[in-house]
PDB file of C-alpha atoms in Angstrom:
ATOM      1  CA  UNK A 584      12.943 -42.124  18.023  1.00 85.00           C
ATOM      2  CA  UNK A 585      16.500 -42.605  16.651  1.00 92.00           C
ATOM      3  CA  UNK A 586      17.982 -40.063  18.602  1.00 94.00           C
ATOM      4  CA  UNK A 587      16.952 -41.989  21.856  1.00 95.00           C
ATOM      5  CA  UNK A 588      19.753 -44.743  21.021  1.00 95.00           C
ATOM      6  CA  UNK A 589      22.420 -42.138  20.819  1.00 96.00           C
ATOM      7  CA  UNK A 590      20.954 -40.360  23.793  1.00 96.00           C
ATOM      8  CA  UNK A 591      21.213 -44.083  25.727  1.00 97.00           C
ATOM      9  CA  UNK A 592      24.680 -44.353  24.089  1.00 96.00           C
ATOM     10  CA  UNK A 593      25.266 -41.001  25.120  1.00 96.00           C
ATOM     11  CA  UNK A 594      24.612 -41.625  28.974  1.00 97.00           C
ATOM     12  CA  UNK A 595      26.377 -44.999  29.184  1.00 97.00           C
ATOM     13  CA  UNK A 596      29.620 -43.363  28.062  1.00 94.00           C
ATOM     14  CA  UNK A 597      29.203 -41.020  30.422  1.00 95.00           C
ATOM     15  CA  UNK A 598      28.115 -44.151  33.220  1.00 97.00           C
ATOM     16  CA  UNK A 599      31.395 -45.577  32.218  1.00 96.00           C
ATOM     17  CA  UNK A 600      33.865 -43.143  32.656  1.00 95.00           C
ATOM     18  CA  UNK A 601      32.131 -41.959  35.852  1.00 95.00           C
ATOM     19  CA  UNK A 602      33.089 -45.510  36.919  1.00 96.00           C
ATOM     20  CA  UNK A 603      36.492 -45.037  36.336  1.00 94.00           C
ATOM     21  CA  UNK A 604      37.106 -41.759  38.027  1.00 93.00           C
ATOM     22  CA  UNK A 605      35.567 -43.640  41.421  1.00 93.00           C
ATOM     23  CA  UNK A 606      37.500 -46.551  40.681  1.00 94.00           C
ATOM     24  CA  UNK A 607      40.806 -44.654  40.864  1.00 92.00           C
ATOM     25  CA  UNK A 608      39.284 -42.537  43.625  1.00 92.00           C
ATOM     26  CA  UNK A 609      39.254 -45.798  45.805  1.00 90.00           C
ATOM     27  CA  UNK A 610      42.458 -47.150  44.627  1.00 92.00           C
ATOM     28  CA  UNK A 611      44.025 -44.285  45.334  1.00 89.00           C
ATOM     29  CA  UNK A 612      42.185 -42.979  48.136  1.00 91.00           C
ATOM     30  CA  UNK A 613      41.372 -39.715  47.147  1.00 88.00           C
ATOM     31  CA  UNK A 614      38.388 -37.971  48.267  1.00 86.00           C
ATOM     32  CA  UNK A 615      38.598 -34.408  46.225  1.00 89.00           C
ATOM     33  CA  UNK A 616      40.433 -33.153  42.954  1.00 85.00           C
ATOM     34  CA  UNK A 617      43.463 -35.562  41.539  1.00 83.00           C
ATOM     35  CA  UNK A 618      45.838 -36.366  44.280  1.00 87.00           C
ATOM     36  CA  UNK A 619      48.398 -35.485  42.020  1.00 84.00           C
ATOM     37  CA  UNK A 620      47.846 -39.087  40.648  1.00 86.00           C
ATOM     38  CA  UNK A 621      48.247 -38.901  36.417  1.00 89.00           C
ATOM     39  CA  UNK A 622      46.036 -41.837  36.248  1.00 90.00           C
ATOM     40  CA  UNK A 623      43.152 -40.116  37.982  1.00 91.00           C
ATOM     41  CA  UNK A 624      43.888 -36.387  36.232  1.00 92.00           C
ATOM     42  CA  UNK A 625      43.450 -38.158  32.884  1.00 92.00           C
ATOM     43  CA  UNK A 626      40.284 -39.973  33.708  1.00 93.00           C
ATOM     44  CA  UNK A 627      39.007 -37.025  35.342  1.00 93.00           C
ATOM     45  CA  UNK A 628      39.889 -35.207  31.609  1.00 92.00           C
ATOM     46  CA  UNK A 629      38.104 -37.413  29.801  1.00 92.00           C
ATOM     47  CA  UNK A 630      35.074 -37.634  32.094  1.00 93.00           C
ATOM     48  CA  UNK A 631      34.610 -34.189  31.630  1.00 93.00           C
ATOM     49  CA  UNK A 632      35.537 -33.858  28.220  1.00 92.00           C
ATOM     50  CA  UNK A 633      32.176 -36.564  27.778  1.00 93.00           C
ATOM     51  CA  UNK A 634      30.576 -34.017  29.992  1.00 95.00           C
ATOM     52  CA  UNK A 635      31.266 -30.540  27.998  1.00 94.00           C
ATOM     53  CA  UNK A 636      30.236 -32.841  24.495  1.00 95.00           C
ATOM     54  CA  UNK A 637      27.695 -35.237  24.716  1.00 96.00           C
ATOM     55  CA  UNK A 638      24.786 -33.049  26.159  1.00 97.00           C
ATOM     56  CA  UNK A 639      25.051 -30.495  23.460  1.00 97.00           C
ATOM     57  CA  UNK A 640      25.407 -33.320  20.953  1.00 97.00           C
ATOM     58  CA  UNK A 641      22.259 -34.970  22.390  1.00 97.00           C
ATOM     59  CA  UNK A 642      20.016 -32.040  22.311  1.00 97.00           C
ATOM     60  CA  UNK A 643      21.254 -31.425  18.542  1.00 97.00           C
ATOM     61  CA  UNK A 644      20.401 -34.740  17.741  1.00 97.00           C
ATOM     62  CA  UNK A 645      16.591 -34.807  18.714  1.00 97.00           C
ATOM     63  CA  UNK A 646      16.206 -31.166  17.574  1.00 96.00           C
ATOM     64  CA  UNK A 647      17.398 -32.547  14.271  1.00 96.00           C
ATOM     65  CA  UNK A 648      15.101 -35.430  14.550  1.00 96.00           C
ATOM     66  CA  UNK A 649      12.103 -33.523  15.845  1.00 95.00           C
ATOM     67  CA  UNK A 650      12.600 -31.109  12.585  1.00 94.00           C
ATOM     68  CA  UNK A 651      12.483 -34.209  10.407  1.00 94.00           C
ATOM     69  CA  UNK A 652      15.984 -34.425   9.207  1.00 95.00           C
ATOM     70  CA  UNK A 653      16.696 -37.885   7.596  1.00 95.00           C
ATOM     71  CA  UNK A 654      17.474 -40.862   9.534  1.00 96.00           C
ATOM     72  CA  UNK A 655      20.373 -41.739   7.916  1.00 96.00           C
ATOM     73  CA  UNK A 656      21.691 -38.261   8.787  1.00 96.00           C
ATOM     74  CA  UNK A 657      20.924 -38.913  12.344  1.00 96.00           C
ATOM     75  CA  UNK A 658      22.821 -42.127  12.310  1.00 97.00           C
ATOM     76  CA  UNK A 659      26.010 -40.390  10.534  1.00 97.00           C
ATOM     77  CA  UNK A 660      26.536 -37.106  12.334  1.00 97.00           C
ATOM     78  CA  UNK A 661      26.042 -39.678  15.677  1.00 97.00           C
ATOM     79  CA  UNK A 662      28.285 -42.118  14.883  1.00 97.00           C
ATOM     80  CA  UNK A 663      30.912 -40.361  13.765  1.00 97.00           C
ATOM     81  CA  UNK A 664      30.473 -37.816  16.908  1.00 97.00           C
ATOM     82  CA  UNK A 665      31.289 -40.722  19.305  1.00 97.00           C
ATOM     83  CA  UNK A 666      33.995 -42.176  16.758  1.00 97.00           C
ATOM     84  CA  UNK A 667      35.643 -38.402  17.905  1.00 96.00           C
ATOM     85  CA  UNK A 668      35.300 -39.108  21.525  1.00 95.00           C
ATOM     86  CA  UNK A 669      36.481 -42.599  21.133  1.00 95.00           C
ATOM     87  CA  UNK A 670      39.659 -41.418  19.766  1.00 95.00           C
ATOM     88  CA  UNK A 671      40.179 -38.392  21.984  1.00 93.00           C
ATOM     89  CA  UNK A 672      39.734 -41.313  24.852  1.00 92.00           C
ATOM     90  CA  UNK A 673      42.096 -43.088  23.206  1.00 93.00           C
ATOM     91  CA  UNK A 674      44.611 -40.131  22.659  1.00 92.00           C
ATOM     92  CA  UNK A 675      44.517 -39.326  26.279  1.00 88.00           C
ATOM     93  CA  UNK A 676      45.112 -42.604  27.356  1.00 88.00           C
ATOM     94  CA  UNK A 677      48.091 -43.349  25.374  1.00 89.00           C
ATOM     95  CA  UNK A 678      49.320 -39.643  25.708  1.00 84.00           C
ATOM     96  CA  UNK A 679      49.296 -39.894  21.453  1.00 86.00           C
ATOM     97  CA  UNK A 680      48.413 -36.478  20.719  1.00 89.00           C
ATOM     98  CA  UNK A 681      47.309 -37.320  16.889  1.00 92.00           C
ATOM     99  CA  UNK A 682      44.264 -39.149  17.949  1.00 92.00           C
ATOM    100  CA  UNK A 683      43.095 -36.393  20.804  1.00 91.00           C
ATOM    101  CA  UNK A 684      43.177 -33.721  18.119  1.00 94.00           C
ATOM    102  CA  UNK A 685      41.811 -36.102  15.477  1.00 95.00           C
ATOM    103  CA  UNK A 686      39.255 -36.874  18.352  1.00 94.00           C
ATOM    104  CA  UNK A 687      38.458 -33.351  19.296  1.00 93.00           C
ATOM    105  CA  UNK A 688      38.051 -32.504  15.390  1.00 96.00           C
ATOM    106  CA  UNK A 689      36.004 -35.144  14.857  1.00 96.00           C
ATOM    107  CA  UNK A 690      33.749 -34.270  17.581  1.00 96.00           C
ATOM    108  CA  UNK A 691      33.419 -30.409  16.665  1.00 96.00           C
ATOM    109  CA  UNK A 692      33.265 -31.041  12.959  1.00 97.00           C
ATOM    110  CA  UNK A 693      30.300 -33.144  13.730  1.00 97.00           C
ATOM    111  CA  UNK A 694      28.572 -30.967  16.019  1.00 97.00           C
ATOM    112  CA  UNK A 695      28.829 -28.243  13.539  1.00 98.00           C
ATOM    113  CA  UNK A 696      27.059 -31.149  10.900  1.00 97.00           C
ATOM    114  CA  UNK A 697      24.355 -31.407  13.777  1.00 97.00           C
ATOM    115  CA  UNK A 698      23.851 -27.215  13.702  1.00 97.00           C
ATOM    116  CA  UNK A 699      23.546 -27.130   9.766  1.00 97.00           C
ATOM    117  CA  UNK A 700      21.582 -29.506   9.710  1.00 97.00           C
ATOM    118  CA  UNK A 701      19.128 -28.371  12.081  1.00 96.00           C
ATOM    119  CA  UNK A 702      19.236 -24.698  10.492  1.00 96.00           C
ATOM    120  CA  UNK A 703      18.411 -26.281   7.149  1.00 95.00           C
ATOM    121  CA  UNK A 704      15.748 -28.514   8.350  1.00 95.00           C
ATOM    122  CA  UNK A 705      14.056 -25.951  10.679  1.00 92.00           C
ATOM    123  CA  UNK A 706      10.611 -25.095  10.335  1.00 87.00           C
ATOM    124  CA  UNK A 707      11.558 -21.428   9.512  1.00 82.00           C
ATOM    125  CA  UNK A 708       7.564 -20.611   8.299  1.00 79.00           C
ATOM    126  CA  UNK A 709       7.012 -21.016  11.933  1.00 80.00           C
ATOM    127  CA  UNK A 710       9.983 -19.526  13.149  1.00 79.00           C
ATOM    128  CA  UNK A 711       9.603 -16.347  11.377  1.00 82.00           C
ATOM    129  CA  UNK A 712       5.836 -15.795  12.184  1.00 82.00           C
ATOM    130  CA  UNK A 713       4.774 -13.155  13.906  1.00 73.00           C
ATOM    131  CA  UNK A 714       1.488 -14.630  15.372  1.00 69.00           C
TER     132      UNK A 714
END
């Protein structure tokens, strides 16, 4: 299954950043919410930016996959969802606004690829049956 690598993918980004936001916990000794600390609010943003996205991304991917979409279509909708959450990282980081909205457009545009995709290569005969 090609969808598995993104769903790996998927998880280790999310393994990372999780990282970070204990990291900075310990530095900065803080047990609950930010601290105030802009370090820790941003990688707190992030992490759950990765959290709101990549689920929903990785049960569109193996939906698509399951309805037989191409593999090439699998591989292009998924890399260029995580090329969006690379540069929405990257725009939060560097407080560069350009690449967090590029990021975030990125991201949603291909999510909404993932939908179409799946509508179009949805098994509507057995969808719409009434048995």
């Amino acid at each position: 299954m090609v969808s598995a690598l993104y769903v790996v993918l998927g998880a280790l980004f999310l393994i990372k950043l999780s990282l970070n936001v204990s990291r900075l916990r310990q530095q900065y000794r803080v047990a609950w919410g930010d601290g105030g600390f802009y370090e820790l609010q941003i990688a707190l943003r992030i992490h759950s930016g990765a959290v709101e996205f990549i689920p929903i991304a990785a049960l569109l991917l193996i939906s698509m996959e399951m309805n037989g979409a191409d593999i090439w279509l699998l591989h292009l909708t998924a890399l260029f969802f995580f090329l969006g959450r690379l540069l929405h990282i990257y725009g939060l980081r560097t407080s560069t606004r350009l690449w967090r909205k590029n990021g975030t457009t990125i991201s949603i545009l291909s999510l909404l690829g993932m939908v179409i995709i799946n509508l179009i290569y949805l098994p509507w005969d057995l969808v719409l049956t009434l048995r």
